Structures are given as structure tokens and as C-alpha cells.
Short mmCIF file of C-alpha atoms and ligand atoms in Angstrom, two decimals:
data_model
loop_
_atom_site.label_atom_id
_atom_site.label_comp_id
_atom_site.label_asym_id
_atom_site.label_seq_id
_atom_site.Cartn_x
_atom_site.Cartn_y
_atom_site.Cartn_z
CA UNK A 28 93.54 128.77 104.73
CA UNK A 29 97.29 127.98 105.19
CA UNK A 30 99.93 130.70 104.42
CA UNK A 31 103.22 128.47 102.84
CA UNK A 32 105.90 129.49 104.68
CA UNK A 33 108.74 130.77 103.62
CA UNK A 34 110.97 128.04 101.15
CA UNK A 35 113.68 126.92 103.11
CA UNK A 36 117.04 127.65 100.84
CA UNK A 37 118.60 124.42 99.55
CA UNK A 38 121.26 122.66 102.11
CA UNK A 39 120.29 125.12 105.24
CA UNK A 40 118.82 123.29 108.06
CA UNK A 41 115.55 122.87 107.15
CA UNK A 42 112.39 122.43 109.16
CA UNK A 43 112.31 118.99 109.31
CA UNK A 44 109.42 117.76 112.54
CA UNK A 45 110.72 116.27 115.45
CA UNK A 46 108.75 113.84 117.35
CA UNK A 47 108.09 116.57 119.90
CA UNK A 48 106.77 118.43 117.52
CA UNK A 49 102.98 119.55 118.13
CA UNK A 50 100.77 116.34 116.37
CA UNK A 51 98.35 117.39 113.80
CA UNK A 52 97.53 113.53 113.72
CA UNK A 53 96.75 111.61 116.55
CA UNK A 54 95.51 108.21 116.61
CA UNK A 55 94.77 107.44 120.37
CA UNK A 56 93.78 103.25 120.72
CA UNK A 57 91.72 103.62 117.27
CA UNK A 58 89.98 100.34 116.45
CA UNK A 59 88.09 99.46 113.02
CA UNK A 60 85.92 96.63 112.67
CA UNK A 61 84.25 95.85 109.15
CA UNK A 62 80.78 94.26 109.64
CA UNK A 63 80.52 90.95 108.52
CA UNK A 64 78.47 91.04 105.51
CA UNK A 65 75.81 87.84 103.98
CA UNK A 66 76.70 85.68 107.02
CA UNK A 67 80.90 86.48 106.94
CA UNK A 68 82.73 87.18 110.32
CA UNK A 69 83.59 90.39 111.15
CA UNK A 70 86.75 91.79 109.88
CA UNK A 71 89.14 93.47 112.82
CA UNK A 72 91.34 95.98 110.26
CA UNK A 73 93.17 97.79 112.90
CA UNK A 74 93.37 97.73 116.65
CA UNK A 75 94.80 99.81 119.55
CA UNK A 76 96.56 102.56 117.08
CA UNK A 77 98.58 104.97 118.94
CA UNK A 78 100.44 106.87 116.31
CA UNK A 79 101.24 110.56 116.29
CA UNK A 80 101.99 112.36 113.21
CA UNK A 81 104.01 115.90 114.01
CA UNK A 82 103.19 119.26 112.24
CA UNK A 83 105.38 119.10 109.11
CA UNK A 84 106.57 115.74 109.31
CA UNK A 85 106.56 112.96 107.08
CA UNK A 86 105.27 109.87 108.51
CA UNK A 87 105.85 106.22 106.42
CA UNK A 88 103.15 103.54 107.29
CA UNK A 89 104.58 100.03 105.76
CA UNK A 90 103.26 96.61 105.93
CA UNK A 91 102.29 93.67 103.50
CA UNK A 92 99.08 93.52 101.81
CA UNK A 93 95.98 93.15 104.24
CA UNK A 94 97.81 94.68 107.03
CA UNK A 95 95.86 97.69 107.53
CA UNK A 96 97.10 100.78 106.05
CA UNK A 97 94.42 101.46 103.69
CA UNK A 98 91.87 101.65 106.35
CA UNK A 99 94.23 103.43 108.36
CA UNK A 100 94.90 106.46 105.96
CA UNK A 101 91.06 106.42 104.76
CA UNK A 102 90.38 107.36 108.43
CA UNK A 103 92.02 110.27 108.16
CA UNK A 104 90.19 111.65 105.24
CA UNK A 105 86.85 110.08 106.65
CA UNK A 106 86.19 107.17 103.84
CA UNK A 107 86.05 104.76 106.80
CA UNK A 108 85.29 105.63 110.50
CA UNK A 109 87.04 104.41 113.61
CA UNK A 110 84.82 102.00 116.09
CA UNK A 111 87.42 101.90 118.82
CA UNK A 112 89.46 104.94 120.10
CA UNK A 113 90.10 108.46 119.39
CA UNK A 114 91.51 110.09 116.41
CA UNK A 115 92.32 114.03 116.51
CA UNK A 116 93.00 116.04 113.45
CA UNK A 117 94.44 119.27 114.28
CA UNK A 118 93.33 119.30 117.78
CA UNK A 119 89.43 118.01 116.50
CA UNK A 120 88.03 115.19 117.86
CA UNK A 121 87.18 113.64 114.49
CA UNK A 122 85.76 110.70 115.40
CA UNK A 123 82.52 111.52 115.97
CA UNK A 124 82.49 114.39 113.07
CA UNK A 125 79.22 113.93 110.68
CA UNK A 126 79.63 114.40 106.87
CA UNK A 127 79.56 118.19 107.00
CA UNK A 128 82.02 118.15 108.98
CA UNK A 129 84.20 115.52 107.19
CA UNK A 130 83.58 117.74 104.13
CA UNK A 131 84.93 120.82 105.65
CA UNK A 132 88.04 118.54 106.49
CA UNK A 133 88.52 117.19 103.54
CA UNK A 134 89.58 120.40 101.66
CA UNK A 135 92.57 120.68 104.57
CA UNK A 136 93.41 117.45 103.60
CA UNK A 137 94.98 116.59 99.83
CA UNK A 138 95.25 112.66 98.89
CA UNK A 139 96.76 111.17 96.18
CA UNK A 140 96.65 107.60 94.89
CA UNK A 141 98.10 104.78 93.46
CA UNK A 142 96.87 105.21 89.99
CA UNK A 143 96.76 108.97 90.08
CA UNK A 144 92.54 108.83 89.83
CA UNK A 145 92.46 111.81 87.43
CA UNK A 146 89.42 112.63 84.94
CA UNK A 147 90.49 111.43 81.50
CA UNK A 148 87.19 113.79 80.06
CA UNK A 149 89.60 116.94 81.67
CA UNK A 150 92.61 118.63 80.76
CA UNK A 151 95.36 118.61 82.94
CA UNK A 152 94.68 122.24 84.09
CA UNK A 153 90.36 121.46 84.32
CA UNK A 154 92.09 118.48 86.44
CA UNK A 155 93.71 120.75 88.92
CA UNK A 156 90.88 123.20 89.18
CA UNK A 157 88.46 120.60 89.90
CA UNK A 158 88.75 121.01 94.29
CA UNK A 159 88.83 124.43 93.65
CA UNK A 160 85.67 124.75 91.58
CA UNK A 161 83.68 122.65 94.02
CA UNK A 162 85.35 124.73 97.10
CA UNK A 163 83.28 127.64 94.98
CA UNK A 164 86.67 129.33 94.11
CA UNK A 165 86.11 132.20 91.27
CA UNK A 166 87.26 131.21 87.87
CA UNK A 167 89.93 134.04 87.90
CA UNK A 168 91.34 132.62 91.33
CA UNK A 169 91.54 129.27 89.60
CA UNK A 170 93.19 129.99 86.26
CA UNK A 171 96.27 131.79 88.97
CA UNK A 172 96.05 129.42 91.38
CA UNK A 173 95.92 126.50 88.69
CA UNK A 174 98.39 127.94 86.75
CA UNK A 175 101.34 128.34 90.34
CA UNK A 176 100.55 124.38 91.11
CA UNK A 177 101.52 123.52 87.60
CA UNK A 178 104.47 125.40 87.65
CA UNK A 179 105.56 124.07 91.10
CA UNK A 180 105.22 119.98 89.73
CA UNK A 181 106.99 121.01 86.60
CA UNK A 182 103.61 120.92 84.27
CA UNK A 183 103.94 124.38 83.34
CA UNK A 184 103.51 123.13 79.52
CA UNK A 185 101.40 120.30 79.76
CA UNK A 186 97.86 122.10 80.84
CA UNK A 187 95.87 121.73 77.83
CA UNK A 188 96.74 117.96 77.85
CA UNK A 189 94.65 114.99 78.82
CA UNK A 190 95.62 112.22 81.05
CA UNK A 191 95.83 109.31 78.26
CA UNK A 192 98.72 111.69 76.47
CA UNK A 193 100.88 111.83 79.69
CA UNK A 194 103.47 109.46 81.33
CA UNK A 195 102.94 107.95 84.78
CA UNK A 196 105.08 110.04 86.56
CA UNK A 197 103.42 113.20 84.56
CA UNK A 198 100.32 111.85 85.75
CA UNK A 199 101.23 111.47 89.47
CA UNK A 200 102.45 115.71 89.32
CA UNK A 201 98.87 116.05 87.94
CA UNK A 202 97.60 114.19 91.31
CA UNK A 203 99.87 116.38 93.53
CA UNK A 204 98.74 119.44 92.17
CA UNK A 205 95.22 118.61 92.51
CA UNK A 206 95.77 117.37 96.22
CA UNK A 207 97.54 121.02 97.29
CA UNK A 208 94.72 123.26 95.03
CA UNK A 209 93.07 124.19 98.45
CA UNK A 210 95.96 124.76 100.26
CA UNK A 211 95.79 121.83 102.62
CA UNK A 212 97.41 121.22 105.86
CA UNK A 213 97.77 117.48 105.46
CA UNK A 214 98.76 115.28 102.34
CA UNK A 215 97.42 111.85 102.36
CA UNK A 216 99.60 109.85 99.94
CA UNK A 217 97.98 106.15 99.17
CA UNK A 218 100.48 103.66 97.53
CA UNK A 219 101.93 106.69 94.86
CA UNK A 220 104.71 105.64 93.76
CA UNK A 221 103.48 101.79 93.40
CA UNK A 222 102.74 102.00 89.52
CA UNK A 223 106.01 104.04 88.76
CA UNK A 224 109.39 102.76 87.81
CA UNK A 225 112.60 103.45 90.30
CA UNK A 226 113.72 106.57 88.28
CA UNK A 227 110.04 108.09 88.38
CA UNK A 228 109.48 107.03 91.89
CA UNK A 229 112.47 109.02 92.87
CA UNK A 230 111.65 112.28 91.24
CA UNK A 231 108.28 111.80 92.34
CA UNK A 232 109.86 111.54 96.06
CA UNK A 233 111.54 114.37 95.53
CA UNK A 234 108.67 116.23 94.64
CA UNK A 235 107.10 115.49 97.43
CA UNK A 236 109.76 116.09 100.04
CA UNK A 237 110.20 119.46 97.95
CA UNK A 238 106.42 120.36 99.11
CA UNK A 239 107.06 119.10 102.54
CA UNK A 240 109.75 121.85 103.28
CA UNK A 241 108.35 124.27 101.13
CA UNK A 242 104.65 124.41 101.70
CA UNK A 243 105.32 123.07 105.61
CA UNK A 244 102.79 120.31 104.89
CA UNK A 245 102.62 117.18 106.80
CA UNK A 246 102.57 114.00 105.01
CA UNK A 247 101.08 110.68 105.99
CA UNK A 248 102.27 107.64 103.60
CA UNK A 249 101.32 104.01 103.51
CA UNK A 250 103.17 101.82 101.38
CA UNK A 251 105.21 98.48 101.02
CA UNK A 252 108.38 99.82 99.99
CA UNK A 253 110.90 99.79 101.89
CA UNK A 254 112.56 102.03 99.72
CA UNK A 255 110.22 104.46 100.05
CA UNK A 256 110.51 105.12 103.42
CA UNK A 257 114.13 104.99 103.33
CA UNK A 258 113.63 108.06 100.77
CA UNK A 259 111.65 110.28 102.19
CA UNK A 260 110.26 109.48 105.61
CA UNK A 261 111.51 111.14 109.26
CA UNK A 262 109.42 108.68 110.82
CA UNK A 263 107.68 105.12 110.35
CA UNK A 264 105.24 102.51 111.49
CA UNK A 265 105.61 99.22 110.68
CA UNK A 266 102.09 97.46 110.60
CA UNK A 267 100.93 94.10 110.76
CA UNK A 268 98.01 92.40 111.33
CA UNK A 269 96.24 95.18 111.88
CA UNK A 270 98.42 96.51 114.78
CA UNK A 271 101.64 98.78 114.53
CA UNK A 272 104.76 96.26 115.39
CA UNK A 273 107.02 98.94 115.66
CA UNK A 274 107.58 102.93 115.16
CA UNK A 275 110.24 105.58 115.73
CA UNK A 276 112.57 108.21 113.47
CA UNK A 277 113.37 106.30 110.51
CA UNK A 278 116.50 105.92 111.18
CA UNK A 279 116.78 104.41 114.18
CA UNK A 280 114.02 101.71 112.95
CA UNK A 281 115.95 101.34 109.69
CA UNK A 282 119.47 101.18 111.21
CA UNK A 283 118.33 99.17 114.36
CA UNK A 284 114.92 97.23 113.61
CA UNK A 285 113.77 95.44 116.34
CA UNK A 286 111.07 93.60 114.92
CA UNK A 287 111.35 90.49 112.30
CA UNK A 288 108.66 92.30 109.68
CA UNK A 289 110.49 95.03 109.44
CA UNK A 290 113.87 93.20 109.07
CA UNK A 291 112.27 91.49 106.24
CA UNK A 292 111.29 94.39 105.12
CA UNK A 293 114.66 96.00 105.06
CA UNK A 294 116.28 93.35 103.30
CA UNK A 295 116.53 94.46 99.93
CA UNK A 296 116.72 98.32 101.45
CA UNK A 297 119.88 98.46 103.30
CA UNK A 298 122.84 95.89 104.46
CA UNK A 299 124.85 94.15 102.11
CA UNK A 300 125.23 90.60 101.48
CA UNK A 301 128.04 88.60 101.10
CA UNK A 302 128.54 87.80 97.45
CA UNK A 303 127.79 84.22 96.61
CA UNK A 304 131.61 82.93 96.03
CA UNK A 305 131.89 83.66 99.65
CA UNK A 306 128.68 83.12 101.21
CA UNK A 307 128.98 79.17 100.17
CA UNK A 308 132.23 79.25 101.83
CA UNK A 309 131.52 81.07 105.17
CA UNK A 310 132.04 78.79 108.20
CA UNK A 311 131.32 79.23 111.57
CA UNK A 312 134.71 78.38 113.00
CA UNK A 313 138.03 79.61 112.24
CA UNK A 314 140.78 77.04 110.27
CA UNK A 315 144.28 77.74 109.99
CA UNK A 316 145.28 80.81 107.85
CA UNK A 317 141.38 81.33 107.34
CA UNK A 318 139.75 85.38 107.41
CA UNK A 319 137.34 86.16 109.75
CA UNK A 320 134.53 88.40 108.08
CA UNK A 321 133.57 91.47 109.80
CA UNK A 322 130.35 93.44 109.45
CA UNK A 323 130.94 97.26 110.20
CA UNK A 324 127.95 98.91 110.81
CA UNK A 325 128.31 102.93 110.37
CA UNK A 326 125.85 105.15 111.25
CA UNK A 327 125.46 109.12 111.39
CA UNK A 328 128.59 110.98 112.70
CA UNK A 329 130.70 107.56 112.07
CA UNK A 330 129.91 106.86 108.31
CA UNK A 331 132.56 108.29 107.26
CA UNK A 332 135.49 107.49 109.54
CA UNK A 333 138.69 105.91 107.88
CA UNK A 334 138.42 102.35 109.31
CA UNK A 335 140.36 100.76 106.95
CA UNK A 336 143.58 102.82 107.60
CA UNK A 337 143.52 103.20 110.84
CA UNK A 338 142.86 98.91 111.43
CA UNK A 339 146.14 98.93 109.39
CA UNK A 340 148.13 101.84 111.33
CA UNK A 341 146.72 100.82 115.12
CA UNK A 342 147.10 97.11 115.22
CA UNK A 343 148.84 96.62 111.89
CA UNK A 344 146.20 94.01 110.55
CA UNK A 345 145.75 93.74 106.52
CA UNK A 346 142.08 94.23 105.91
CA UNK A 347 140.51 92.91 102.53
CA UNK A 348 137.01 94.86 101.52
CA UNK A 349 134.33 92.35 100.46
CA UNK A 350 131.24 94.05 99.84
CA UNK A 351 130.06 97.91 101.17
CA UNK A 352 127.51 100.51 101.04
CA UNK A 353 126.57 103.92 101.92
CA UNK A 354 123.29 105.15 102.14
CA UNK A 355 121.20 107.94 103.02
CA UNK A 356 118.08 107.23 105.78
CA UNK A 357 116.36 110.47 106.70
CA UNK A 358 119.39 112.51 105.56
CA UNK A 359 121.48 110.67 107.54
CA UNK A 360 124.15 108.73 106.05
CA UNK A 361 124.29 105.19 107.19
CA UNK A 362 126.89 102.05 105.90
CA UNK A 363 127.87 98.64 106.20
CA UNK A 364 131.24 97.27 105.02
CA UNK A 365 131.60 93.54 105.22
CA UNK A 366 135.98 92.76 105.32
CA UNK A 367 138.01 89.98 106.13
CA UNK A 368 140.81 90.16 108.70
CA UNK A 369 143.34 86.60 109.75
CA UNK A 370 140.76 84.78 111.67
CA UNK A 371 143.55 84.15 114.61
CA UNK A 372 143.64 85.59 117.92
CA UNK A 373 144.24 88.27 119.44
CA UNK A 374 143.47 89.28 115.79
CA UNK A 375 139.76 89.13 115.78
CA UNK A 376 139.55 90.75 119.22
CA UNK A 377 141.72 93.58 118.45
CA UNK A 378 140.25 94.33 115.34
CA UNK A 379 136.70 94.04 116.88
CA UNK A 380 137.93 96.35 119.88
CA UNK A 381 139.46 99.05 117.70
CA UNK A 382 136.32 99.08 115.44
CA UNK A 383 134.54 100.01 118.90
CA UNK A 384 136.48 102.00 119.91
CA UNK A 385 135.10 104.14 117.20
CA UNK A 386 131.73 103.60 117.84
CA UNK A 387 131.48 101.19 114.90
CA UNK A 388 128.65 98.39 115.48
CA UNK A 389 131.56 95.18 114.64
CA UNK A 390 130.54 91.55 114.40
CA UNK A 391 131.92 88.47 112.86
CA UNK A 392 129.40 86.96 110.79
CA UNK A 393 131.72 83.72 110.60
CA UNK A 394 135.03 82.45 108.77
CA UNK A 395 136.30 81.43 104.88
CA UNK A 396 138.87 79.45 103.85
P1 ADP B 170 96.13 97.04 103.21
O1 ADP B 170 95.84 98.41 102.71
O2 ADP B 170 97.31 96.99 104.12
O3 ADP B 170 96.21 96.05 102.10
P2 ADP B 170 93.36 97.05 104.15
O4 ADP B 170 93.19 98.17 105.10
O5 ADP B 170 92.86 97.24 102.75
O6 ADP B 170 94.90 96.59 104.13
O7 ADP B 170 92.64 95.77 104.72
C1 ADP B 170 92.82 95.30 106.05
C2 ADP B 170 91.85 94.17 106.30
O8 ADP B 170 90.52 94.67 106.29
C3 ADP B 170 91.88 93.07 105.26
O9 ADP B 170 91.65 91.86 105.92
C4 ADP B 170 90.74 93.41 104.35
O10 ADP B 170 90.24 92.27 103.72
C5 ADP B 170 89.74 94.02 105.31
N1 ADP B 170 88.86 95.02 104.68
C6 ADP B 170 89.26 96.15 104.05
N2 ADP B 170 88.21 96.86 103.62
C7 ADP B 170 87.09 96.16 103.98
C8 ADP B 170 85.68 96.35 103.83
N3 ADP B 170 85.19 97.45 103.23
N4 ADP B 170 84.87 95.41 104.33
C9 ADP B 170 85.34 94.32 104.94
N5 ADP B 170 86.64 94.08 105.13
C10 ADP B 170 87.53 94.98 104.66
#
């Protein structure tokens, strides 16, 4: 069993996983190869994983449909099995592991899915209780136990009710309280915020980073969201094609990605875009008395330096705003600002210099009119 440790009080520096943190999921070159079936080919769903998943962390897995991640997360709950590589699950060599062994697993290991998968024959509370009456819990250990999850998603009143009278977001609490009944080490989230609207996927984030630094559970995600990541991940993998096209802290992927699916990705995430008046108008040489337009990237310690004031008091340019943003990546704030300076030199190269000078990312995306 796995004693919670102790709740981390709100704002304090929390114990969020580093990379170097110890792994409780390692995927070491982990292959998996669907037989072909009636005459089909083969099906290659993932090869050469590497991806380590540190204690506590939360860990985003992203890609388009197809790409992988199913097969990837049902792996680590045993629905599928590897046929290439190694996969270790707090320091066991799972990939050999029979289905005893894959059942002892399982209840250190909570998953919750896309569209919740609850019992609509069973209360919300008979819902909950269900991994702990097959773990052969005793019914007075259940009605405490059932009754502390509900509390800690916020269902406190709701335990006599039955799926079909809930809301999807209601529903999803339902699934996380069922997923953390046995105490497990690992939560396994499949796609669970894909059926929710923005406002309930948020809270629903919430939640979960709430039992992340609470309970000191790891969580492995897949989704397609960009957004979702960008909420509540301290690391990522982007996969495609079966193959991870790029990983690292969230932030740095987000902030700097490196690889065209995950730019795409990011699109609608972070960045801002010129707005249309301008973006028909944007040239890529200067004319006379034209603006250059600038794209500041800020990032951590820098997202909140004065730019705009000190452009004006240093080298005395007049800077119009265009478009901006602030965001948060892994609880790290991170910007852009697009403005328009005189597109003339030395202009452009003093503005660009001072902007570096303060550890800004500057370009000039091109000129208007
Ligand atoms: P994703 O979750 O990213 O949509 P999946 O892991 O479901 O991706 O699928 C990856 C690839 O493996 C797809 O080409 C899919 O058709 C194939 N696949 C998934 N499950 C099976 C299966 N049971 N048998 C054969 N092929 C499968």
C-alpha cells in the first residue's frame, strides 16, 4: 500500500518530479506489433520507445489519431504486451509478467477514460467501491474509504446517485475516485478530458494536478490537446507514427519545439497571431515610413520585464502593441508580444539589440505599410 504524503500547502514549493527523479516508468526500446489478422499486414504501433516517467511526475503523451498512444498507455496497465524492448514498472521487469502478475499490478495502477466507463446499474458510491470489493476489502473499510475519495473529488453529496443523473465532469470525479480506491502508485489517464467542455476540462485538470501533489502519484497522460499538456504536464512526448518525435520538460518543448508536429500542435496553444488587418499587409521589406513588426518571445524569469518602457527610455523608439499574451506552461509563465517599431535603420537593430540584451527571444516577422 502507499502512505499519501503529507499535502503540500497551497503556493509553497511543491514536489513537483524532476527528470532526475527516480523512474517508476521506464520504457527501454519497447516495440508492439499487432498480428495481421484474415490475411492483413501486420500493424507496427510503436517502435524503439525510450521514455522515462519520474516518481511523482506528470508525463503528457500527444499525437494525432493512430499515432500510438493508446497502445502505449495500455502497456502499462497490461491490456496489450510489448514484442520489442523492455518496460519496468517500479523497478519490475514487466514485460514478461503473466496475468497474475499483471493483476497484482493493476491495483497499483488507477486508469481513467475518455467516457468515464462507470456502471450505470451502480450508485456513485457502489461505483467507487467496486476495486475495492474485488481487492477483498471489508465492507466497513469501503463505506470509509469510499466515503474520503468522494469527499476529495467534491462528490460528497452525490453517492446515492447513478451515472445517467450526473454531468460529464461529475462523471469524470466518479472515474478518479474509482482509479485512487486502492491507493495506487500510478494514474493512467486515457483521453479524460476529450468529452468535456473547456470549463470542465479545467476543473477536471485541476483535480488531477490536486492528486498529483497531494497523494504524490505519478501520472501518465495521452491525449491530443495541446492544451492539455500546457495545463498540467512537467513533461511531454510528442508521438508520431508510432515513434516519439520529441520529449523534454514541457516547457522547454512548448516554448522551443523543435519538431514540425509539435509546432502544429502548438498552434492554437501558445503564440499569437497577427490580426488579419495586418497580416494581409505584412511585407517582407521595409518602405519608407513603414513599422517593422517584432515578435518578443518571454519566457520564465523575463515574462515580466518592462520592455515597452525601457525600448522608449534606452533608444527613445515609439513602440505600438499589436497583439500579446501571457501564459502559464508548467507553472512557468511564458509570453509573446508582437509590436511595431519605424522599420528604418539603426532602428530595427537597436531595438532588436536592446530586446537581447534582456534575454528576450526578438525577431522581425516582416514590415506594414
Ligand atoms: P492512438 O491511440 O494514437 O489513436 P492506437 O494505439 O490506437 O493509436 O493505434 C496505433 C496503430 O495501431 C493504428 O494504426 C491502429 O490501427 C493500430 N492498432 C491499434 N490496436 C490494434 C489492434 N488491436 N489490432 C491491430 N491494429 C491495432
Amino acid at each position: 500500500m502507499n502512505a499519501p504524503v503529507k499535502p503540500a500547502a497551497f503556493g509553497a514549493a511543491t514536489a513537483v518530479a524532476t527528470p532526475q527523479a527516480a523512474p517508476i516508468i521506464r520504457f527501454e526500446q519497447v516495440g508492439k506489433t499487432y498480428p495481421g489478422r484474415r490475411g492483413q499486414a501486420a500493424v507496427t504501433a510503436l517502435r524503439d520507445i525510450d521514455l522515462t516517467v519520474p516518481r511523482g511526475g506528470v508525463v503528457g503523451v500527444i499525437g494525432r489519431s493512430g499515432a500510438g498512444k493508446s497502445t502505449l498507455i495500455r502497456l502499462v496497465n497490461g491490456l496489450e504486451r510489448a514484442t520489442a524492448g523492455r518496460l519496468l514498472i517500479e523497478d519490475e521487469d514487466v514485460t514478461g509478467l503473466d496475468e497474475s502478475g499483471w493483476r497484482a499490478r493493476r491495483r497499483r495502477t488507477g486508469m481513467i477514460f475518455q467516457h468515464f466507463n462507470l456502471l450505470s446499474s451502480r450508485t456513485v458510491a457502489d461505483n467507487v467501491a467496486l476495486p475495492l470489493e474485488i481487492a477483498g476489502a471489508k465492507a466497513e473499510e469501503i463505506r470509509r474509504r469510499v466515503t474520503e475519495l468522494l469527499a476529495l473529488v467534491g462528490l460528497d453529496d452525490k453517492a446515492g446517485r447513478y451515472p445517467a443523473e450526473l454531468s460529464g465532469g461529475q462523471k469524470q470525479r466518479v472515474g478518479i475516485a474509482r482509479a485512487l480506491a486502492t491507493r495506487p502508485s500510478i494514474l493512467l489517464c486515457d483521453e479524460a478530458t476529450s468529452a468535456l467542455d473547456p470549463e470542465t476540462t479545467g476543473q477536471i485538470l485541476a483535480l488531477l494536478r490536486k492528486v498529483n501533489r497531494e497523494l504524490g502519484l505519478t501520472i501518465l497522460l495521452i491525449t491530443h490537446e495541446m492544451q492539455v499538456i500546457k495545463e498540467i504536464a512537467d513533461q511531454v512526448a510528442v508521438i508520431e507514427g508510432g515513434t516519439i518525435v520529441e520529449q523534454g520538460g514541457a516547457f522547454d518543448v512548448l516554448t522551443r519545439p523543435q519538431h514540425p508536429t509539435t509546432a502544429r500542435f502548438l498552434e492554437s496553444v501558445t503564440g499569437v497571431t497577427l490580426p488579419d488587418y495586418l497580416a494581409h499587409r505584412l511585407q517582407a521589406a521595409p518602405s519608407p515610413c513603414s513599422s517593422a513588426v517584432v515578435r518578443v518571445t518571454f519566457t520564465g524569469g523575463n515574462a515580466t520585464a518592462p520592455v515597452i518602457s525601457r525600448l522608449g527610455s534606452t533608444i527613445g523608439v515609439d513602440v505600438n502593441i499589436l497583439a500579446g499574451r501571457i501564459d502559464a506552461i508548467a507553472d512557468r509563465p511564458f509570453g509573446q508580444l508582437l509590436i511595431g517599431v519605424p522599420s528604418e535603420e539603426p532602428t530595427v537593430s537597436a531595438v532588436l539589440g536592446a530586446l537581447r540584451s534582456l534575454e528576450l527571444d526578438a525577431e522581425v516577422l516582416g514590415h506594414v505599410a
